Coordinates of C-alpha atoms in Angstrom, one line a residue:
X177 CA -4.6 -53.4 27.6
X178 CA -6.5 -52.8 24.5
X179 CA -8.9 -50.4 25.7
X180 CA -6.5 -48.6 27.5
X181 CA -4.5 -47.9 24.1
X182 CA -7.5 -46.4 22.3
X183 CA -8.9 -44.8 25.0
X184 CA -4.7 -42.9 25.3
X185 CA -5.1 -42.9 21.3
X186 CA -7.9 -41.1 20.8
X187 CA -7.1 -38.6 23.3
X188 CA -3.8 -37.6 22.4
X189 CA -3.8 -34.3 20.0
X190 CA -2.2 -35.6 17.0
X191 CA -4.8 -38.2 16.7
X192 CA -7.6 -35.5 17.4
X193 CA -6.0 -33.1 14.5
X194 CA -5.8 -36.5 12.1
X195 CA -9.5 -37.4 12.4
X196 CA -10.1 -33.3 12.4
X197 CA -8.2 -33.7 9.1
X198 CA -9.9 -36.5 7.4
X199 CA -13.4 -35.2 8.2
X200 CA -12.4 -31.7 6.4
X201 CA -11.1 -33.4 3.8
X202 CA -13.5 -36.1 3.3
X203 CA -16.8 -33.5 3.3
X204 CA -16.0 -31.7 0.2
X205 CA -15.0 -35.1 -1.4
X206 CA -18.6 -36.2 -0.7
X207 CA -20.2 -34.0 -4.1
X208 CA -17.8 -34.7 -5.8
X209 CA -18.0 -38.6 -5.7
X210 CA -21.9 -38.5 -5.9
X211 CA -21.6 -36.8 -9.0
X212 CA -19.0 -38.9 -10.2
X213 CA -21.7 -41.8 -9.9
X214 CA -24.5 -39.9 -11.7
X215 CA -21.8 -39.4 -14.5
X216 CA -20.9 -42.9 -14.7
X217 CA -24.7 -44.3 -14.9
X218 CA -26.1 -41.5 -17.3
X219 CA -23.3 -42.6 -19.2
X220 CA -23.9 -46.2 -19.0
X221 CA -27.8 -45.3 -19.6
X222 CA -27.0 -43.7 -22.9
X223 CA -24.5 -46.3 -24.1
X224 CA -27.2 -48.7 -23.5
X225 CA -30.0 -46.6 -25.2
X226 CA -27.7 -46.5 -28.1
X227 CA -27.0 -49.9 -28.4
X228 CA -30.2 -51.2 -28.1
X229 CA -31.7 -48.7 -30.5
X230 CA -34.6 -49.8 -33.4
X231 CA -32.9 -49.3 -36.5
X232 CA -35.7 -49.3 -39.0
X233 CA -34.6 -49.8 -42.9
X234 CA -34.4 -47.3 -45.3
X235 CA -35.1 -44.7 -42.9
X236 CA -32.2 -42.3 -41.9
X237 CA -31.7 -41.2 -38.4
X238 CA -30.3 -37.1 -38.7
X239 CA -26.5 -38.6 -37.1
X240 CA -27.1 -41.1 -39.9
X241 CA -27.7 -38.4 -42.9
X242 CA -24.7 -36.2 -40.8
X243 CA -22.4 -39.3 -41.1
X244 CA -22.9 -39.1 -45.0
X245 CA -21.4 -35.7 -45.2
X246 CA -18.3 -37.0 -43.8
X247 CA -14.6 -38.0 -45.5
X248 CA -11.6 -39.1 -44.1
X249 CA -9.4 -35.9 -42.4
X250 CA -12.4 -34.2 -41.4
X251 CA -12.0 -32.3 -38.2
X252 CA -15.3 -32.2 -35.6
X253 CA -15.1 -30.1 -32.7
X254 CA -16.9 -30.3 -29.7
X255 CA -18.9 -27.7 -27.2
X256 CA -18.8 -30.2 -24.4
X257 CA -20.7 -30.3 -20.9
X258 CA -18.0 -30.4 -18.5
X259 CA -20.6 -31.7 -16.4
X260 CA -21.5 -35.0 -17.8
X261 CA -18.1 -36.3 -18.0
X262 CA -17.8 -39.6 -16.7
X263 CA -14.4 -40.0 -17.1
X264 CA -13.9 -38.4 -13.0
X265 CA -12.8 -34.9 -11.7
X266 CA -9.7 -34.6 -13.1
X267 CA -11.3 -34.9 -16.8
X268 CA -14.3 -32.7 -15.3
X269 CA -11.3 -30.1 -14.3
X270 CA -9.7 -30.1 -17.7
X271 CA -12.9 -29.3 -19.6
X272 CA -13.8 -26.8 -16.9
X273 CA -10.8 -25.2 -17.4
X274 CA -10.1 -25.1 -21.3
X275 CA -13.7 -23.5 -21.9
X276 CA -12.0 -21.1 -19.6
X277 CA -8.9 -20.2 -20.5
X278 CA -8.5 -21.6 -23.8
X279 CA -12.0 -20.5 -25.6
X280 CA -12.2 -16.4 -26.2
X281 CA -15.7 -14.8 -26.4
X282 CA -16.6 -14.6 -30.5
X283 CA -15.2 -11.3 -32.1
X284 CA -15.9 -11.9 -35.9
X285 CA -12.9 -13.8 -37.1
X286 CA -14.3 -17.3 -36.5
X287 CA -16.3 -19.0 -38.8
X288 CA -18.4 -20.5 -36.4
X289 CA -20.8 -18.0 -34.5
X290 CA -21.6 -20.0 -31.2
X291 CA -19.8 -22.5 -29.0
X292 CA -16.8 -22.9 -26.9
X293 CA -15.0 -25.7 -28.7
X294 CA -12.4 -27.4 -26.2
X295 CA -12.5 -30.3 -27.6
X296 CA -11.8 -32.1 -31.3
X297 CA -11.6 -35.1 -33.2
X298 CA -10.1 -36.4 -36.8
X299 CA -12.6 -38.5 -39.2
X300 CA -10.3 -41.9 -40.3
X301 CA -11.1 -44.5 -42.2
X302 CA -12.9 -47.8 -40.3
X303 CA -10.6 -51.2 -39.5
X304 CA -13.4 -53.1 -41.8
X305 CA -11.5 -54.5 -45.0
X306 CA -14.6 -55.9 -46.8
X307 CA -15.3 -55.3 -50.4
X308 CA -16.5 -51.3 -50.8
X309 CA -15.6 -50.6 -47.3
X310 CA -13.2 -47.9 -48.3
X311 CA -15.8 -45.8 -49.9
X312 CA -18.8 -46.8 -47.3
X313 CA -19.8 -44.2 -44.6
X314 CA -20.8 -46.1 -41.9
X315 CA -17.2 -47.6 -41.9
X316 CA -15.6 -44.1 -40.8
X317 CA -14.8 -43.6 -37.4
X318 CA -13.2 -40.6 -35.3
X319 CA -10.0 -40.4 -33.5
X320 CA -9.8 -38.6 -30.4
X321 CA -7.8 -38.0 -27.1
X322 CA -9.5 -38.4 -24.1
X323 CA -9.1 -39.5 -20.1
X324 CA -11.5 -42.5 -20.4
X325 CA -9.6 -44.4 -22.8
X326 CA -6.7 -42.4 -24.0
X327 CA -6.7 -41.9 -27.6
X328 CA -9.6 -44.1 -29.0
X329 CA -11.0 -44.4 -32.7
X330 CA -14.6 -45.4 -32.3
X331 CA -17.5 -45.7 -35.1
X332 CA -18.6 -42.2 -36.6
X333 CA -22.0 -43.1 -35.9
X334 CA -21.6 -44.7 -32.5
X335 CA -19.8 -41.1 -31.2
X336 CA -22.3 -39.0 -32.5
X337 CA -24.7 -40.7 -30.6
X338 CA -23.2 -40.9 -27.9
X339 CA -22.4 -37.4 -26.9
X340 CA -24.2 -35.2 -25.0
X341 CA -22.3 -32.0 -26.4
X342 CA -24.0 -28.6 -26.5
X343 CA -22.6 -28.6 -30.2
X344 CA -21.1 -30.2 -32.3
X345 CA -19.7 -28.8 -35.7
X346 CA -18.0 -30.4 -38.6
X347 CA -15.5 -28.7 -40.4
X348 CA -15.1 -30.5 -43.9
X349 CA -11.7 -30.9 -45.8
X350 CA -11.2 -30.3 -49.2
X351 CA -7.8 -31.5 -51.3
X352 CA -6.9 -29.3 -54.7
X353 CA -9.1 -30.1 -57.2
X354 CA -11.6 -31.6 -55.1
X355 CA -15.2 -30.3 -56.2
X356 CA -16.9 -31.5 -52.8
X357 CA -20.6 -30.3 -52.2
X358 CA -20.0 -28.7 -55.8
X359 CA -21.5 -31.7 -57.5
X360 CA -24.4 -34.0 -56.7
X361 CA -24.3 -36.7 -54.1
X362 CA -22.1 -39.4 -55.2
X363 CA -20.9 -37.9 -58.9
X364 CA -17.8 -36.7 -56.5
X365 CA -15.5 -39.6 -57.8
X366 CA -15.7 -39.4 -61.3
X367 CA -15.5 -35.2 -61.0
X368 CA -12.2 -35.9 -60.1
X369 CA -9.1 -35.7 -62.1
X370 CA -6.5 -38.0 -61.7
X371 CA -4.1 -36.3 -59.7
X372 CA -6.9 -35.5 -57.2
X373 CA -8.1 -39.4 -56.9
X374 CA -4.4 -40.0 -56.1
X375 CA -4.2 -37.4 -53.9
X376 CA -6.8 -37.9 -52.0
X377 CA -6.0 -42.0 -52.0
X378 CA -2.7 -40.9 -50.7
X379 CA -4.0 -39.1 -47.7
X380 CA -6.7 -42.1 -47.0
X381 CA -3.2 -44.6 -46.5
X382 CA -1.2 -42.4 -44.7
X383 CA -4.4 -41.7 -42.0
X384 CA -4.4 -45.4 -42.1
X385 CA -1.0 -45.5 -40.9
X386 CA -1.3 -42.3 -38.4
X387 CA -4.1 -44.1 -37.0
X388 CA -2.5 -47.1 -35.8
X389 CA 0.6 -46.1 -35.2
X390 CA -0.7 -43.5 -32.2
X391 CA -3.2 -46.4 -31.3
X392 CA -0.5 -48.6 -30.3
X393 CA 1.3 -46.0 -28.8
X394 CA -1.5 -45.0 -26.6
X395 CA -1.9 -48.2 -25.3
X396 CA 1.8 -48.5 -24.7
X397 CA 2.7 -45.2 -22.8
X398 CA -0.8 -45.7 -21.1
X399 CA -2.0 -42.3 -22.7
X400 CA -5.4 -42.6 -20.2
X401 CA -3.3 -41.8 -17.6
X402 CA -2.2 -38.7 -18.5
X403 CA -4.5 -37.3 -20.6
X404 CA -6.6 -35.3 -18.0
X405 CA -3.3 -34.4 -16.7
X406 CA -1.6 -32.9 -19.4
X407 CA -5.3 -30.7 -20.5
X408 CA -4.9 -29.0 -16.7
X409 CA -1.1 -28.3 -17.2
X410 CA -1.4 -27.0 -20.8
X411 CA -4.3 -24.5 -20.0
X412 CA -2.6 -23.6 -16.7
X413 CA 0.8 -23.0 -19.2
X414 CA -1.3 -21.1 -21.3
X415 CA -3.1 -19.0 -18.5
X416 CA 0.6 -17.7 -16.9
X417 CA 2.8 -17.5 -20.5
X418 CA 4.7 -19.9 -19.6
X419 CA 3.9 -22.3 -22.5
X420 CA 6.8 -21.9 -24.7
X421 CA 9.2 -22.7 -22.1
X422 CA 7.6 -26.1 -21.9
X423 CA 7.3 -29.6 -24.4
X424 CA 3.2 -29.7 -23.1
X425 CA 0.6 -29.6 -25.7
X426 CA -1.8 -26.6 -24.6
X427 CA -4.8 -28.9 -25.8
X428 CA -4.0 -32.6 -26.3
X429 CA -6.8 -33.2 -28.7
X430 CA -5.7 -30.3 -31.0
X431 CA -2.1 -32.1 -31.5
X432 CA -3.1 -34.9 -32.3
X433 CA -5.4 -33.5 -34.5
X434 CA -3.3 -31.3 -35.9
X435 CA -0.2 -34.5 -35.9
X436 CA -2.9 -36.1 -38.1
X437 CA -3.3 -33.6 -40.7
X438 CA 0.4 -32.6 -40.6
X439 CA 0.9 -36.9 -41.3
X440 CA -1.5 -36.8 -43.6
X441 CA 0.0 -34.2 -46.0
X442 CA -3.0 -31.2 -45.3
X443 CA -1.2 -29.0 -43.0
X444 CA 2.1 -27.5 -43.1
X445 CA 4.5 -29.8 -41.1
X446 CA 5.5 -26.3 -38.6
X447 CA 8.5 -27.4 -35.5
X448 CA 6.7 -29.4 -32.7
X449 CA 6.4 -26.7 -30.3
X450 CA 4.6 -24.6 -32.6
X451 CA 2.1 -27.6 -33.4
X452 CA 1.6 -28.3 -29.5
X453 CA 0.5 -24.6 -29.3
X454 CA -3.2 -25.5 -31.5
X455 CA -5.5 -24.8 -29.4
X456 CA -9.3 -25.8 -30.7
X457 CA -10.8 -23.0 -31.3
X458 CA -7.7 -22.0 -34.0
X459 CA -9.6 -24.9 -36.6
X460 CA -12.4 -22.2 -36.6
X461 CA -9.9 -19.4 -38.1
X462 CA -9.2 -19.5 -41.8
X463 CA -5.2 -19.7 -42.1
X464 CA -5.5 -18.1 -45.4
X465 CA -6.1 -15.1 -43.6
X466 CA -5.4 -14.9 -40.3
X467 CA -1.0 -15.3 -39.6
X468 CA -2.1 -16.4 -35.6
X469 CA -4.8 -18.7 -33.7
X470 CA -5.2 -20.9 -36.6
X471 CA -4.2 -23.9 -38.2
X472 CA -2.2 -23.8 -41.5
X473 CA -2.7 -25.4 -44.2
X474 CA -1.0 -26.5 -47.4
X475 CA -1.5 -24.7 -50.4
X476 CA -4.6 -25.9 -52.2
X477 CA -6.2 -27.5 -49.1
X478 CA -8.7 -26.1 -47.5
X479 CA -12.0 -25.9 -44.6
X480 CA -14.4 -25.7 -46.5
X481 CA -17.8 -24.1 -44.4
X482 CA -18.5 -25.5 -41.3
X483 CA -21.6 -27.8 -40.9
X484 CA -23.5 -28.5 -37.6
X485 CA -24.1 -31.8 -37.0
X486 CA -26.0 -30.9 -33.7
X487 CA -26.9 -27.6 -32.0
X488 CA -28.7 -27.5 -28.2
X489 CA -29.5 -25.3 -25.6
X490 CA -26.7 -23.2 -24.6
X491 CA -27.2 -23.6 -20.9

């Protein structure tokens, strides 16, 4: 009985056109989850190169020295390889396609020369509440959106390491009456006039705040899931016009980003649909004198001139 049920299964037509079906779907699949497996274990490989990593005393790795440079509500953008993103083919996709769509070829009103930036991150201070911790660089950390774990703040250090970005540039934020870089290394604090300490202790709290706040909110909504597909939909938005008509960030990692430094009292708090419309690359436009494609600022704050913390091979 059996037998004779396969044997009339397999030769009736709709059963032929299934398998026909499967097979044409599962071929092109076969890449794609190959790669998907290199991805994951290159990325496992570094993570593991990273952590087990001879740290020798006194001597400064370049991230290390590049780490010093940094102060809370920094922005670092990112020239990513779409290809080594273990995070699957949706988050492959939306990379793909905002280096596309979303990065325009350079025509002299950036202030970075090279690089298709689709992705960014916020410098924030560390959870570490030891004595001096405030004030200590390797207790910064950098808050981002991604697939993988939805919005994340990991060590400074630890994330520079672990990319595998073609660049990556750090755009350094200056308060009014900050004299950063105008002074030597670590006279910075007692340049400052008192309004400008409070100021910029005023901004450190509040990025405190920001910072957990959209922490616990990630892990509520389950941000991880929707991350890779909210980048697709906002580039594809952006591709056909159609982004006004619609409450999707064009690049997730530029609002929040751009939330941060709106929470943080730096840029101008603009409606919400105007603030979903960042897209990376408008961080590398002075808003001081450009009125579109960039990020504006408060009066007195400022980007000061961008820094690259790594540079590759283009290709």
């Amino acid at each position: 009985m059996a037998s004779k049920f396969l044997s009339r299964l397999n030769n009736h037509p709709r059963t032929k056109l299934a398998v026909q079906l499967s097979f044409s779907a599962l071929i092109p699949a076969i890449p794609i989850l190959i790669w998907s497996h290199n991805a994951k274990e290159e990325r496992e490989e570094r993570r593991h190169e990273v952590s087990t990593r001879l740290r020798i005393p006194s001597v400064q790795t370049i991230d290390e020295l590049m780490v010093e440079k940094c102060q809370p509500g920094d922005v670092i953008l990112f020239d990513r390889r779409c290809e080594c993103c273990a995070s699957g083919a949706a988050a492959a996709l939306g990379c793909l396609l905002g280096k596309a769509i979303l990065c325009e070829e350079e025509d002299g009103t950036r202030s970075v020369e090279k690089g298709s930036y689709e992705h960014c991150g916020i410098v924030v201070p560390g959870q570490s509440t030891a004595k001096g911790a405030e004030h200590d660089p390797s207790n910064l950390c950098l808050l981002e959106a991604n697939s993988g774990s939805g919005i994340v703040c990991r060590p400074l250090l630890t994330r520079l390491e672990m990319s595998r970005s073609r660049s990556v540039i750090l755009l350094p934020l200056s308060c009014p009456g900050d004299r950063r870089y105008e002074v030597e290394y670590g006279d910075e604090e007692s340049s400052l006039s008192e309004n400008t300490k409070f100021l910029k202790q005023q901004s450190h709290d509040e990025l405190v705040k920001f910072r957990e706040k959209w922490l616990s909110d990630s892990t509520s909504q389950q941000y991880q899931n929707q991350h890779s597909t909210l980048s697709i939909m906002g580039a594809l938005l952006y591709l056909t016009g159609l982004y006004p008509t619609f409450p999707i960030p064009i690049s997730p990692s530029a609002w929040l980003v751009v939330s941060a430094l709106q929470g943080c009292g730096a840029a101008m708090k603009l409606n919400e649909k105007q603030s979903q419309q960042t897209r990376v690359e408008d961080f590398t436009r002075d808003g001081r004198f450009f009125e579109k494609d960039t990020v504006r600022l408060r009066p007195g704050w400022k980007f000061l001139s961008p820094v690259v913390m790594r540079e590759t091979s283009v290709s």
